[in-house]
Short mmCIF file of C-alpha atoms in Angstrom, two decimals:
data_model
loop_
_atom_site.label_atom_id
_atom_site.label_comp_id
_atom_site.label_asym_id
_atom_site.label_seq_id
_atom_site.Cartn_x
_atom_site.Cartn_y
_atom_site.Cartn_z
CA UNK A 1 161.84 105.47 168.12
CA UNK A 2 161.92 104.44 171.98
CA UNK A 3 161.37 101.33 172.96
CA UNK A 4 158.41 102.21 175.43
CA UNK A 5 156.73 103.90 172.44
CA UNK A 6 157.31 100.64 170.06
CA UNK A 7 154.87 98.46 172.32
CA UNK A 8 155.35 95.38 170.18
CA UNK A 9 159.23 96.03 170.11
CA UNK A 10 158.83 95.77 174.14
CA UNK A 11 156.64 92.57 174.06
CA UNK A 12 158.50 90.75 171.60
CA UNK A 13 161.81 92.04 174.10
CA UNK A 14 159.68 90.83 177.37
CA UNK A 15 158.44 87.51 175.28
CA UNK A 16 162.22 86.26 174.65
CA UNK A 17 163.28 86.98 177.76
CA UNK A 18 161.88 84.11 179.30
CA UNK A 19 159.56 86.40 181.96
CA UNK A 20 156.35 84.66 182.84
CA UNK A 21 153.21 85.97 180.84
CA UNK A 22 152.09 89.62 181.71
CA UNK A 23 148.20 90.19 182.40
CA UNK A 24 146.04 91.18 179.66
CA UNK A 25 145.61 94.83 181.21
CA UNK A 26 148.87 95.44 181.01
CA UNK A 27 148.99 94.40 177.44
CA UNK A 28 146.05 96.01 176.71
CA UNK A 29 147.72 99.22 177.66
CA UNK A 30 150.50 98.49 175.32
CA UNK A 31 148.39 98.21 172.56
CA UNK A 32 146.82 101.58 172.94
CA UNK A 33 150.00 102.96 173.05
CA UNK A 34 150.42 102.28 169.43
CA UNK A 35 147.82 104.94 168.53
CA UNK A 36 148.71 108.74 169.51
CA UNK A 37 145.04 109.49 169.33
CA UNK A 38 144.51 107.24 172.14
CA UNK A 39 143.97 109.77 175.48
CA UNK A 40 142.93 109.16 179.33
CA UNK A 41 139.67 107.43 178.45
CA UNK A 42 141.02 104.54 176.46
CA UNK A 43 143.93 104.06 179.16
CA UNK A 44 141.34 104.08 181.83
CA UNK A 45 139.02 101.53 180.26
CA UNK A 46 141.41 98.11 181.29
CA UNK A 47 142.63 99.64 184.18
CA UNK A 48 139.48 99.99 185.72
CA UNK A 49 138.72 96.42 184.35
CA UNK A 50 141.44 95.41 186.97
CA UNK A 51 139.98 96.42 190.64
CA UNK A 52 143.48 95.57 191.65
CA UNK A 53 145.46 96.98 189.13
CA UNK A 54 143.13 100.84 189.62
CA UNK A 55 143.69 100.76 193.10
CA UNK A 56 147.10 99.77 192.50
CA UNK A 57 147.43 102.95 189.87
CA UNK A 58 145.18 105.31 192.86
CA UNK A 59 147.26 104.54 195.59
CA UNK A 60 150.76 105.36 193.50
CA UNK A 61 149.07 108.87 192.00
CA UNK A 62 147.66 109.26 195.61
CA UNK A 63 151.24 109.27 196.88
CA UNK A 64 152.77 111.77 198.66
CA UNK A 65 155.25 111.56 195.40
CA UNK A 66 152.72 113.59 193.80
CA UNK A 67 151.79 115.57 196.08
CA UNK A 68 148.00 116.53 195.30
CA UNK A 69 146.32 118.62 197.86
CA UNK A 70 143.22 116.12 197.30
CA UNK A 71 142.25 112.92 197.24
CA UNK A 72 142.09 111.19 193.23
CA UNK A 73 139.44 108.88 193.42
CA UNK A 74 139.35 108.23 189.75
CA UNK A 75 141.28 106.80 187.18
CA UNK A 76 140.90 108.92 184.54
CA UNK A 77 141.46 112.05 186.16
CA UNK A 78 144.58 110.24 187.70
CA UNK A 79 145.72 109.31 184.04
CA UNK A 80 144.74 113.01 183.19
CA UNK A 81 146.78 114.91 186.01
CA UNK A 82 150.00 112.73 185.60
CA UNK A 83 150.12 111.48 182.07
CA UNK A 84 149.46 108.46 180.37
CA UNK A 85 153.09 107.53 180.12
CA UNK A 86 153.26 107.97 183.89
CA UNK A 87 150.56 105.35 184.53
CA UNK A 88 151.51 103.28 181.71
CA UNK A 89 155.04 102.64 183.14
CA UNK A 90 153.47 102.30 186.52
CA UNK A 91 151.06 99.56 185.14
CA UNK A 92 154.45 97.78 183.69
CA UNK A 93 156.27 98.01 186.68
CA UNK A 94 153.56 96.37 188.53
CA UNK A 95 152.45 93.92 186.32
CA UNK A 96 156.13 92.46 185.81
CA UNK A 97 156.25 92.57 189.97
CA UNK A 98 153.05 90.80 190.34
CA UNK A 99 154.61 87.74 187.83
CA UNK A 100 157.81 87.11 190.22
CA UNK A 101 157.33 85.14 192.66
CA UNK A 102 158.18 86.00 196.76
CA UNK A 103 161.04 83.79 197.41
CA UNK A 104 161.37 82.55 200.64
CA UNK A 105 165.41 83.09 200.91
CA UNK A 106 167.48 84.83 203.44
CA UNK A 107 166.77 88.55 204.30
CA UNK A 108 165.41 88.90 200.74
CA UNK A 109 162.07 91.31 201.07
CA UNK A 110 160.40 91.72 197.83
CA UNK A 111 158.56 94.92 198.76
CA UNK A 112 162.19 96.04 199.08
CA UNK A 113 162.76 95.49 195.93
CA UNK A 114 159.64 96.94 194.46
CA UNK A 115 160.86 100.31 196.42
CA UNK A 116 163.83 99.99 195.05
CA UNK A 117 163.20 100.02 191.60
CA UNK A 118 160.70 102.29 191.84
CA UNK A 119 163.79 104.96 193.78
CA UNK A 120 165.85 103.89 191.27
CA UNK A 121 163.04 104.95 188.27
CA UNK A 122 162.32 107.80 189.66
CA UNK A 123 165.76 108.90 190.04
CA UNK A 124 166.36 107.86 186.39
CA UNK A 125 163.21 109.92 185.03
CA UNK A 126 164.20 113.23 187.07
CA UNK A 127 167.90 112.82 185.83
CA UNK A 128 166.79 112.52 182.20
CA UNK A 129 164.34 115.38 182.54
CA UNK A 130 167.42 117.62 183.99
CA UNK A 131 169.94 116.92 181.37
CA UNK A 132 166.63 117.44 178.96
CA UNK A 133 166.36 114.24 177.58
CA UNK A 134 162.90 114.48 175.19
CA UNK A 135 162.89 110.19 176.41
CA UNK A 136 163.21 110.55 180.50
CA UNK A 137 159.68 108.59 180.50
CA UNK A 138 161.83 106.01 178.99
CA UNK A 139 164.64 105.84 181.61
CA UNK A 140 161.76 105.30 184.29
CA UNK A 141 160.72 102.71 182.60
CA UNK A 142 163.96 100.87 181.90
CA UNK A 143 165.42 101.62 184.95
CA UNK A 144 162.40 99.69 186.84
CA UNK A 145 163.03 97.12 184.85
CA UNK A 146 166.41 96.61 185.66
CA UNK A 147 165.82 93.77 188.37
CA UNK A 148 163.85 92.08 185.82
CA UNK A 149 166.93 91.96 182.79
CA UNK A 150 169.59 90.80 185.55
CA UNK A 151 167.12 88.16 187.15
CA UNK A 152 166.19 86.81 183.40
CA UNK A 153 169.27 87.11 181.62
#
C-alpha cells in the first residue's frame, strides 16, 4: 500500500512531524481518498468550498504544463481531464506551502521554492512513469514534499 493511498498513514506521518495544521479542504480530500468509489464530484465538492484553493487547482490545470487547447473553467472537469490523484497531490503541495511561513532572510524567495518542488515533482512523476513504476503519482507527491521533511526533521 502507498503512502498517498493510506490517507491516515500520511496524516498521522504529517501530524508527528511537527508541521503546522493543514486546512480542512485539504483533509477533506484525504478522507475521500479512502473510498475508491469516490470520483471527480466528491473531490470537487471542498475544493470548490475553498475560492482560493479552486482557483489555486484552475490556474495549475490551466498551465501551459498541461497544455489544453481551452480554457478549464471548472473544477470538476479539471479533476476529470487530469485525475484525481493529480489534483489531490496538487491540493497537498499547496496546502503544506500555504502553512510555512515567508521568511524574511537573505536571497531566500519562497515562490522559488514552490517552483522548485513542483520541477522537482514533476520530474519525479515522469521518471517513475518511464521506468513504469504502477506508484509515479506517489513520487510527485513525495518529492514535493521534500522541502517540508528536511525543514521539519
Amino acid at each position: 500500500m502507498s503512502l498517498v493511498n493510506d490517507p491516515g498513514n500520511l496524516t498521522g506521518i504529517l501530524m508527528g512531524a511537527g508541521l503546522p495544521a493543514l486546512p480542512q479542504s485539504a483533509i477533506r480530500l484525504l478522507e475521500l481518498a479512502q473510498n475508491p468509489d469516490n470520483g471527480p464530484a466528491q473531490f470537487a465538492i471542498p475544493i470548490e468550498s475553498d475560492p482560493g484553493l479552486a482557483s489555486q487547482v484552475l490556474r495549475f490545470v490551466n498551465s501551459s504544463y498541461f497544455g489544453f487547447r481551452r480554457e478549464i473553467s471548472s473544477v470538476k472537469l479539471a479533476i476529470t481531464l487530469v485525475g484525481i490523484r493529480t489534483v489531490q497531490n496538487f491540493v497537498l503541495w499547496s496546502a503544506v506551502f500555504t502553512t510555512v511561513p515567508n521568511p524574511k532572510c537573505g536571497s531566500f524567495v519562497l515562490k522559488r521554492l514552490w517552483q522548485d518542488s513542483l520541477r522537482r515533482g514533476i520530474f519525479a512523476r515522469a521518471l517513475g512513469k518511464r521506468l513504469r513504476l504502477a506508484d509515479a503519482e506517489d513520487l510527485f507527491a513525495f518529492a514535493l514534499l521534500q522541502d517540508m521533511a528536511v525543514r521539519y526533521s
